[in-house]
């Protein structure tokens, strides 16, 4: 029996479990992922579409498909706006935003993809000072 990995959106209304193990974990720096996350990159885990079991809130999910994109979509909870899992437009993958998962997904990122599209502030941001919480 493979491990069931649970996840939910920020408000908790959308929830599901994914049967592990995930097959790939990429950090994508493409300009589309920057727009959808509001951040430098999207952390995305991949498995096959049959591995997800929805527990709640599936009717709250809105999906935006960029017309020319094959695998990129933005699926999110309409109540809290958090990204949630979706099946790629070509039907090949279940794509799970890493932050959706609660706890350890038992996989680590293996690639930084679309690296040349990373934001101009990203490299310097890695050496910025660190704080446990908000700076004083
Ligand atoms: Zn939500
Ligand atoms: Zn991307």
mmCIF file with all atom_site columns, N, CA and C in Angstrom, residues 55-113:
data_model
loop_
_atom_site.group_PDB
_atom_site.id
_atom_site.type_symbol
_atom_site.label_atom_id
_atom_site.label_alt_id
_atom_site.label_comp_id
_atom_site.label_asym_id
_atom_site.label_entity_id
_atom_site.label_seq_id
_atom_site.pdbx_PDB_ins_code
_atom_site.Cartn_x
_atom_site.Cartn_y
_atom_site.Cartn_z
_atom_site.occupancy
_atom_site.B_iso_or_equiv
_atom_site.pdbx_formal_charge
_atom_site.auth_seq_id
_atom_site.auth_comp_id
_atom_site.auth_asym_id
_atom_site.auth_atom_id
_atom_site.pdbx_PDB_model_num
ATOM 1   N N  . UNK A 1 55  ? -11.608 14.971 -1.322  1.00 0.00 ? 55  UNK A N  1
ATOM 2   C CA . UNK A 1 55  ? -12.407 14.797 -0.104  1.00 0.00 ? 55  UNK A CA 1
ATOM 3   C C  . UNK A 1 55  ? -13.428 15.906 0.081   1.00 0.00 ? 55  UNK A C  1
ATOM 4   N N  . UNK A 1 56  ? -13.109 17.095 -0.346  1.00 0.00 ? 56  UNK A N  1
ATOM 5   C CA . UNK A 1 56  ? -14.078 18.191 -0.204  1.00 0.00 ? 56  UNK A CA 1
ATOM 6   C C  . UNK A 1 56  ? -13.721 19.337 -1.135  1.00 0.00 ? 56  UNK A C  1
ATOM 7   N N  . UNK A 1 57  ? -14.723 20.143 -1.432  1.00 0.00 ? 57  UNK A N  1
ATOM 8   C CA . UNK A 1 57  ? -14.508 21.422 -2.099  1.00 0.00 ? 57  UNK A CA 1
ATOM 9   C C  . UNK A 1 57  ? -14.223 21.381 -3.588  1.00 0.00 ? 57  UNK A C  1
ATOM 10  N N  . UNK A 1 58  ? -14.414 20.234 -4.230  1.00 0.00 ? 58  UNK A N  1
ATOM 11  C CA . UNK A 1 58  ? -14.092 20.167 -5.662  1.00 0.00 ? 58  UNK A CA 1
ATOM 12  C C  . UNK A 1 58  ? -14.913 21.200 -6.448  1.00 0.00 ? 58  UNK A C  1
ATOM 13  N N  . UNK A 1 59  ? -16.133 21.461 -5.999  1.00 0.00 ? 59  UNK A N  1
ATOM 14  C CA . UNK A 1 59  ? -17.012 22.432 -6.680  1.00 0.00 ? 59  UNK A CA 1
ATOM 15  C C  . UNK A 1 59  ? -16.561 23.878 -6.476  1.00 0.00 ? 59  UNK A C  1
ATOM 16  N N  . UNK A 1 60  ? -15.620 24.102 -5.567  1.00 0.00 ? 60  UNK A N  1
ATOM 17  C CA . UNK A 1 60  ? -15.117 25.463 -5.338  1.00 0.00 ? 60  UNK A CA 1
ATOM 18  C C  . UNK A 1 60  ? -13.931 25.797 -6.245  1.00 0.00 ? 60  UNK A C  1
ATOM 19  N N  . UNK A 1 61  ? -13.444 24.798 -6.980  1.00 0.00 ? 61  UNK A N  1
ATOM 20  C CA . UNK A 1 61  ? -12.248 25.008 -7.803  1.00 0.00 ? 61  UNK A CA 1
ATOM 21  C C  . UNK A 1 61  ? -12.593 25.687 -9.119  1.00 0.00 ? 61  UNK A C  1
ATOM 22  N N  . UNK A 1 62  ? -11.876 26.748 -9.409  1.00 0.00 ? 62  UNK A N  1
ATOM 23  C CA . UNK A 1 62  ? -11.968 27.384 -10.718 1.00 0.00 ? 62  UNK A CA 1
ATOM 24  C C  . UNK A 1 62  ? -10.652 27.139 -11.433 1.00 0.00 ? 62  UNK A C  1
ATOM 25  N N  . UNK A 1 63  ? -10.770 26.912 -12.727 1.00 0.00 ? 63  UNK A N  1
ATOM 26  C CA . UNK A 1 63  ? -9.582  26.601 -13.507 1.00 0.00 ? 63  UNK A CA 1
ATOM 27  C C  . UNK A 1 63  ? -9.445  27.588 -14.653 1.00 0.00 ? 63  UNK A C  1
ATOM 28  N N  . UNK A 1 64  ? -8.267  28.136 -14.801 1.00 0.00 ? 64  UNK A N  1
ATOM 29  C CA . UNK A 1 64  ? -7.983  29.012 -15.940 1.00 0.00 ? 64  UNK A CA 1
ATOM 30  C C  . UNK A 1 64  ? -6.978  28.312 -16.839 1.00 0.00 ? 64  UNK A C  1
ATOM 31  N N  . UNK A 1 65  ? -7.363  28.111 -18.082 1.00 0.00 ? 65  UNK A N  1
ATOM 32  C CA . UNK A 1 65  ? -6.456  27.492 -19.053 1.00 0.00 ? 65  UNK A CA 1
ATOM 33  C C  . UNK A 1 65  ? -5.966  28.555 -20.014 1.00 0.00 ? 65  UNK A C  1
ATOM 34  N N  . UNK A 1 66  ? -4.663  28.740 -20.040 1.00 0.00 ? 66  UNK A N  1
ATOM 35  C CA . UNK A 1 66  ? -4.080  29.665 -21.004 1.00 0.00 ? 66  UNK A CA 1
ATOM 36  C C  . UNK A 1 66  ? -4.237  29.027 -22.388 1.00 0.00 ? 66  UNK A C  1
ATOM 37  N N  . UNK A 1 67  ? -4.845  29.738 -23.350 1.00 0.00 ? 67  UNK A N  1
ATOM 38  C CA . UNK A 1 67  ? -5.205  29.104 -24.620 1.00 0.00 ? 67  UNK A CA 1
ATOM 39  C C  . UNK A 1 67  ? -4.068  28.335 -25.307 1.00 0.00 ? 67  UNK A C  1
ATOM 40  N N  . UNK A 1 68  ? -2.880  28.905 -25.331 1.00 0.00 ? 68  UNK A N  1
ATOM 41  C CA . UNK A 1 68  ? -1.807  28.259 -26.086 1.00 0.00 ? 68  UNK A CA 1
ATOM 42  C C  . UNK A 1 68  ? -0.995  27.245 -25.268 1.00 0.00 ? 68  UNK A C  1
ATOM 43  N N  . UNK A 1 69  ? -1.322  27.083 -24.008 1.00 0.00 ? 69  UNK A N  1
ATOM 44  C CA . UNK A 1 69  ? -0.504  26.218 -23.157 1.00 0.00 ? 69  UNK A CA 1
ATOM 45  C C  . UNK A 1 69  ? -0.942  24.756 -23.231 1.00 0.00 ? 69  UNK A C  1
ATOM 46  N N  . UNK A 1 70  ? 0.030   23.859 -23.168 1.00 0.00 ? 70  UNK A N  1
ATOM 47  C CA . UNK A 1 70  ? -0.271  22.425 -23.210 1.00 0.00 ? 70  UNK A CA 1
ATOM 48  C C  . UNK A 1 70  ? -0.469  21.883 -21.793 1.00 0.00 ? 70  UNK A C  1
ATOM 49  N N  . UNK A 1 71  ? 0.461   22.230 -20.893 1.00 0.00 ? 71  UNK A N  1
ATOM 50  C CA . UNK A 1 71  ? 0.387   21.666 -19.539 1.00 0.00 ? 71  UNK A CA 1
ATOM 51  C C  . UNK A 1 71  ? 0.141   22.712 -18.461 1.00 0.00 ? 71  UNK A C  1
ATOM 52  N N  . UNK A 1 72  ? 0.273   23.970 -18.814 1.00 0.00 ? 72  UNK A N  1
ATOM 53  C CA . UNK A 1 72  ? 0.103   25.018 -17.809 1.00 0.00 ? 72  UNK A CA 1
ATOM 54  C C  . UNK A 1 72  ? -1.370  25.361 -17.619 1.00 0.00 ? 72  UNK A C  1
ATOM 55  N N  . UNK A 1 73  ? -1.806  25.383 -16.395 1.00 0.00 ? 73  UNK A N  1
ATOM 56  C CA . UNK A 1 73  ? -3.132  25.891 -16.043 1.00 0.00 ? 73  UNK A CA 1
ATOM 57  C C  . UNK A 1 73  ? -3.007  26.516 -14.667 1.00 0.00 ? 73  UNK A C  1
ATOM 58  N N  . UNK A 1 74  ? -4.006  27.291 -14.304 1.00 0.00 ? 74  UNK A N  1
ATOM 59  C CA . UNK A 1 74  ? -4.063  27.813 -12.948 1.00 0.00 ? 74  UNK A CA 1
ATOM 60  C C  . UNK A 1 74  ? -5.376  27.364 -12.343 1.00 0.00 ? 74  UNK A C  1
ATOM 61  N N  . UNK A 1 75  ? -5.297  26.447 -11.398 1.00 0.00 ? 75  UNK A N  1
ATOM 62  C CA . UNK A 1 75  ? -6.490  25.950 -10.711 1.00 0.00 ? 75  UNK A CA 1
ATOM 63  C C  . UNK A 1 75  ? -6.411  26.417 -9.268  1.00 0.00 ? 75  UNK A C  1
ATOM 64  N N  . UNK A 1 76  ? -7.514  26.986 -8.782  1.00 0.00 ? 76  UNK A N  1
ATOM 65  C CA . UNK A 1 76  ? -7.456  27.573 -7.439  1.00 0.00 ? 76  UNK A CA 1
ATOM 66  C C  . UNK A 1 76  ? -8.800  27.516 -6.736  1.00 0.00 ? 76  UNK A C  1
ATOM 67  N N  . UNK A 1 77  ? -8.746  27.582 -5.413  1.00 0.00 ? 77  UNK A N  1
ATOM 68  C CA . UNK A 1 77  ? -9.944  27.626 -4.586  1.00 0.00 ? 77  UNK A CA 1
ATOM 69  C C  . UNK A 1 77  ? -10.570 29.008 -4.738  1.00 0.00 ? 77  UNK A C  1
ATOM 70  N N  . UNK A 1 78  ? -11.843 29.058 -5.086  1.00 0.00 ? 78  UNK A N  1
ATOM 71  C CA . UNK A 1 78  ? -12.486 30.352 -5.301  1.00 0.00 ? 78  UNK A CA 1
ATOM 72  C C  . UNK A 1 78  ? -12.760 31.074 -3.982  1.00 0.00 ? 78  UNK A C  1
ATOM 73  N N  . UNK A 1 79  ? -12.612 30.389 -2.870  1.00 0.00 ? 79  UNK A N  1
ATOM 74  C CA . UNK A 1 79  ? -12.818 31.063 -1.594  1.00 0.00 ? 79  UNK A CA 1
ATOM 75  C C  . UNK A 1 79  ? -11.545 31.736 -1.097  1.00 0.00 ? 79  UNK A C  1
ATOM 76  N N  . UNK A 1 80  ? -10.417 31.038 -1.142  1.00 0.00 ? 80  UNK A N  1
ATOM 77  C CA . UNK A 1 80  ? -9.185  31.607 -0.579  1.00 0.00 ? 80  UNK A CA 1
ATOM 78  C C  . UNK A 1 80  ? -8.107  31.899 -1.624  1.00 0.00 ? 80  UNK A C  1
ATOM 79  N N  . UNK A 1 81  ? -8.299  31.453 -2.850  1.00 0.00 ? 81  UNK A N  1
ATOM 80  C CA . UNK A 1 81  ? -7.345  31.768 -3.914  1.00 0.00 ? 81  UNK A CA 1
ATOM 81  C C  . UNK A 1 81  ? -6.116  30.880 -3.982  1.00 0.00 ? 81  UNK A C  1
ATOM 82  N N  . UNK A 1 82  ? -5.995  29.905 -3.074  1.00 0.00 ? 82  UNK A N  1
ATOM 83  C CA . UNK A 1 82  ? -4.819  29.017 -3.100  1.00 0.00 ? 82  UNK A CA 1
ATOM 84  C C  . UNK A 1 82  ? -4.842  28.119 -4.327  1.00 0.00 ? 82  UNK A C  1
ATOM 85  N N  . UNK A 1 83  ? -3.653  27.863 -4.859  1.00 0.00 ? 83  UNK A N  1
ATOM 86  C CA . UNK A 1 83  ? -3.559  26.915 -5.964  1.00 0.00 ? 83  UNK A CA 1
ATOM 87  C C  . UNK A 1 83  ? -3.826  25.500 -5.473  1.00 0.00 ? 83  UNK A C  1
ATOM 88  N N  . UNK A 1 84  ? -4.502  24.740 -6.306  1.00 0.00 ? 84  UNK A N  1
ATOM 89  C CA . UNK A 1 84  ? -4.867  23.359 -5.962  1.00 0.00 ? 84  UNK A CA 1
ATOM 90  C C  . UNK A 1 84  ? -4.476  22.441 -7.130  1.00 0.00 ? 84  UNK A C  1
ATOM 91  N N  . UNK A 1 85  ? -4.489  21.134 -6.918  1.00 0.00 ? 85  UNK A N  1
ATOM 92  C CA . UNK A 1 85  ? -4.076  20.206 -7.979  1.00 0.00 ? 85  UNK A CA 1
ATOM 93  C C  . UNK A 1 85  ? -4.985  20.285 -9.208  1.00 0.00 ? 85  UNK A C  1
ATOM 94  N N  . UNK A 1 86  ? -4.398  19.963 -10.359 1.00 0.00 ? 86  UNK A N  1
ATOM 95  C CA . UNK A 1 86  ? -5.176  19.897 -11.596 1.00 0.00 ? 86  UNK A CA 1
ATOM 96  C C  . UNK A 1 86  ? -4.549  18.892 -12.550 1.00 0.00 ? 86  UNK A C  1
ATOM 97  N N  . UNK A 1 87  ? -5.341  18.466 -13.511 1.00 0.00 ? 87  UNK A N  1
ATOM 98  C CA . UNK A 1 87  ? -4.835  17.539 -14.532 1.00 0.00 ? 87  UNK A CA 1
ATOM 99  C C  . UNK A 1 87  ? -4.403  18.364 -15.731 1.00 0.00 ? 87  UNK A C  1
ATOM 100 N N  . UNK A 1 88  ? -3.209  18.093 -16.235 1.00 0.00 ? 88  UNK A N  1
ATOM 101 C CA . UNK A 1 88  ? -2.673  18.878 -17.354 1.00 0.00 ? 88  UNK A CA 1
ATOM 102 C C  . UNK A 1 88  ? -3.583  18.770 -18.566 1.00 0.00 ? 88  UNK A C  1
ATOM 103 N N  . UNK A 1 89  ? -3.586  19.843 -19.370 1.00 0.00 ? 89  UNK A N  1
ATOM 104 C CA . UNK A 1 89  ? -4.479  19.927 -20.519 1.00 0.00 ? 89  UNK A CA 1
ATOM 105 C C  . UNK A 1 89  ? -4.370  18.743 -21.471 1.00 0.00 ? 89  UNK A C  1
ATOM 106 N N  . UNK A 1 90  ? -3.200  18.131 -21.543 1.00 0.00 ? 90  UNK A N  1
ATOM 107 C CA . UNK A 1 90  ? -3.022  16.969 -22.417 1.00 0.00 ? 90  UNK A CA 1
ATOM 108 C C  . UNK A 1 90  ? -3.383  15.656 -21.717 1.00 0.00 ? 90  UNK A C  1
ATOM 109 N N  . UNK A 1 91  ? -3.846  15.760 -20.453 1.00 0.00 ? 91  UNK A N  1
ATOM 110 C CA . UNK A 1 91  ? -4.287  14.568 -19.724 1.00 0.00 ? 91  UNK A CA 1
ATOM 111 C C  . UNK A 1 91  ? -3.159  13.686 -19.195 1.00 0.00 ? 91  UNK A C  1
ATOM 112 N N  . UNK A 1 92  ? -1.915  14.105 -19.364 1.00 0.00 ? 92  UNK A N  1
ATOM 113 C CA . UNK A 1 92  ? -0.783  13.237 -19.028 1.00 0.00 ? 92  UNK A CA 1
ATOM 114 C C  . UNK A 1 92  ? -0.445  13.225 -17.537 1.00 0.00 ? 92  UNK A C  1
ATOM 115 N N  . UNK A 1 93  ? -0.660  14.327 -16.859 1.00 0.00 ? 93  UNK A N  1
ATOM 116 C CA . UNK A 1 93  ? -0.194  14.443 -15.479 1.00 0.00 ? 93  UNK A CA 1
ATOM 117 C C  . UNK A 1 93  ? -1.239  15.032 -14.538 1.00 0.00 ? 93  UNK A C  1
ATOM 118 N N  . UNK A 1 94  ? -1.141  14.611 -13.288 1.00 0.00 ? 94  UNK A N  1
ATOM 119 C CA . UNK A 1 94  ? -1.752  15.347 -12.192 1.00 0.00 ? 94  UNK A CA 1
ATOM 120 C C  . UNK A 1 94  ? -0.637  16.250 -11.675 1.00 0.00 ? 94  UNK A C  1
ATOM 121 N N  . UNK A 1 95  ? -0.898  17.550 -11.647 1.00 0.00 ? 95  UNK A N  1
ATOM 122 C CA . UNK A 1 95  ? 0.107   18.506 -11.202 1.00 0.00 ? 95  UNK A CA 1
ATOM 123 C C  . UNK A 1 95  ? -0.342  19.075 -9.857  1.00 0.00 ? 95  UNK A C  1
ATOM 124 N N  . UNK A 1 96  ? 0.514   18.898 -8.851  1.00 0.00 ? 96  UNK A N  1
ATOM 125 C CA . UNK A 1 96  ? 0.157   19.307 -7.493  1.00 0.00 ? 96  UNK A CA 1
ATOM 126 C C  . UNK A 1 96  ? 1.113   20.400 -7.031  1.00 0.00 ? 96  UNK A C  1
ATOM 127 N N  . UNK A 1 97  ? 0.574   21.592 -6.694  1.00 0.00 ? 97  UNK A N  1
ATOM 128 C CA . UNK A 1 97  ? 1.442   22.641 -6.138  1.00 0.00 ? 97  UNK A CA 1
ATOM 129 C C  . UNK A 1 97  ? 1.992   22.158 -4.794  1.00 0.00 ? 97  UNK A C  1
ATOM 130 N N  . UNK A 1 98  ? 3.300   22.248 -4.614  1.00 0.00 ? 98  UNK A N  1
ATOM 131 C CA . UNK A 1 98  ? 3.920   21.672 -3.416  1.00 0.00 ? 98  UNK A CA 1
ATOM 132 C C  . UNK A 1 98  ? 3.357   22.256 -2.126  1.00 0.00 ? 98  UNK A C  1
ATOM 133 N N  . UNK A 1 99  ? 3.027   23.558 -2.145  1.00 0.00 ? 99  UNK A N  1
ATOM 134 C CA . UNK A 1 99  ? 2.508   24.189 -0.939  1.00 0.00 ? 99  UNK A CA 1
ATOM 135 C C  . UNK A 1 99  ? 1.126   23.698 -0.542  1.00 0.00 ? 99  UNK A C  1
ATOM 136 N N  . UNK A 1 100 ? 0.457   23.024 -1.436  1.00 0.00 ? 100 UNK A N  1
ATOM 137 C CA . UNK A 1 100 ? -0.864  22.461 -1.149  1.00 0.00 ? 100 UNK A CA 1
ATOM 138 C C  . UNK A 1 100 ? -0.752  21.270 -0.193  1.00 0.00 ? 100 UNK A C  1
ATOM 139 N N  . UNK A 1 101 ? 0.394   20.591 -0.258  1.00 0.00 ? 101 UNK A N  1
ATOM 140 C CA . UNK A 1 101 ? 0.604   19.389 0.546   1.00 0.00 ? 101 UNK A CA 1
ATOM 141 C C  . UNK A 1 101 ? 0.896   19.763 1.995   1.00 0.00 ? 101 UNK A C  1
ATOM 142 N N  . UNK A 1 102 ? 0.245   19.060 2.908   1.00 0.00 ? 102 UNK A N  1
ATOM 143 C CA . UNK A 1 102 ? 0.493   19.264 4.333   1.00 0.00 ? 102 UNK A CA 1
ATOM 144 C C  . UNK A 1 102 ? 1.498   18.206 4.778   1.00 0.00 ? 102 UNK A C  1
ATOM 145 N N  . UNK A 1 103 ? 2.642   18.614 5.287   1.00 0.00 ? 103 UNK A N  1
ATOM 146 C CA . UNK A 1 103 ? 3.655   17.654 5.730   1.00 0.00 ? 103 UNK A CA 1
ATOM 147 C C  . UNK A 1 103 ? 4.651   17.327 4.638   1.00 0.00 ? 103 UNK A C  1
ATOM 148 N N  . UNK A 1 104 ? 5.367   16.246 4.833   1.00 0.00 ? 104 UNK A N  1
ATOM 149 C CA . UNK A 1 104 ? 6.472   15.874 3.929   1.00 0.00 ? 104 UNK A CA 1
ATOM 150 C C  . UNK A 1 104 ? 5.946   15.073 2.733   1.00 0.00 ? 104 UNK A C  1
ATOM 151 N N  . UNK A 1 105 ? 6.166   15.589 1.521   1.00 0.00 ? 105 UNK A N  1
ATOM 152 C CA . UNK A 1 105 ? 5.683   14.863 0.334   1.00 0.00 ? 105 UNK A CA 1
ATOM 153 C C  . UNK A 1 105 ? 6.586   13.686 -0.054  1.00 0.00 ? 105 UNK A C  1
ATOM 154 N N  . UNK A 1 106 ? 7.684   13.470 0.696   1.00 0.00 ? 106 UNK A N  1
ATOM 155 C CA . UNK A 1 106 ? 8.626   12.371 0.417   1.00 0.00 ? 106 UNK A CA 1
ATOM 156 C C  . UNK A 1 106 ? 9.271   12.447 -0.963  1.00 0.00 ? 106 UNK A C  1
ATOM 157 N N  . UNK A 1 107 ? 9.451   13.653 -1.454  1.00 0.00 ? 107 UNK A N  1
ATOM 158 C CA . UNK A 1 107 ? 10.202  13.854 -2.688  1.00 0.00 ? 107 UNK A CA 1
ATOM 159 C C  . UNK A 1 107 ? 10.831  15.237 -2.573  1.00 0.00 ? 107 UNK A C  1
ATOM 160 N N  . UNK A 1 108 ? 11.958  15.430 -3.224  1.00 0.00 ? 108 UNK A N  1
ATOM 161 C CA . UNK A 1 108 ? 12.635  16.722 -3.201  1.00 0.00 ? 108 UNK A CA 1
ATOM 162 C C  . UNK A 1 108 ? 12.781  17.235 -4.618  1.00 0.00 ? 108 UNK A C  1
ATOM 163 N N  . UNK A 1 109 ? 12.891  18.557 -4.805  1.00 0.00 ? 109 UNK A N  1
ATOM 164 C CA . UNK A 1 109 ? 13.026  19.090 -6.164  1.00 0.00 ? 109 UNK A CA 1
ATOM 165 C C  . UNK A 1 109 ? 14.256  18.514 -6.866  1.00 0.00 ? 109 UNK A C  1
ATOM 166 N N  . UNK A 1 110 ? 14.075  18.131 -8.110  1.00 0.00 ? 110 UNK A N  1
ATOM 167 C CA . UNK A 1 110 ? 15.199  17.570 -8.874  1.00 0.00 ? 110 UNK A CA 1
ATOM 168 C C  . UNK A 1 110 ? 15.649  18.491 -9.997  1.00 0.00 ? 110 UNK A C  1
ATOM 169 N N  . UNK A 1 111 ? 14.866  19.539 -10.262 1.00 0.00 ? 111 UNK A N  1
ATOM 170 C CA . UNK A 1 111 ? 15.261  20.424 -11.365 1.00 0.00 ? 111 UNK A CA 1
ATOM 171 C C  . UNK A 1 111 ? 14.670  21.814 -11.194 1.00 0.00 ? 111 UNK A C  1
ATOM 172 N N  . UNK A 1 112 ? 15.457  22.801 -11.571 1.00 0.00 ? 112 UNK A N  1
ATOM 173 C CA . UNK A 1 112 ? 14.982  24.182 -11.697 1.00 0.00 ? 112 UNK A CA 1
ATOM 174 C C  . UNK A 1 112 ? 14.799  24.421 -13.194 1.00 0.00 ? 112 UNK A C  1
ATOM 175 N N  . UNK A 1 113 ? 13.546  24.538 -13.628 1.00 0.00 ? 113 UNK A N  1
ATOM 176 C CA . UNK A 1 113 ? 13.288  24.614 -15.072 1.00 0.00 ? 113 UNK A CA 1
ATOM 177 C C  . UNK A 1 113 ? 12.907  26.036 -15.501 1.00 0.00 ? 113 UNK A C  1
#
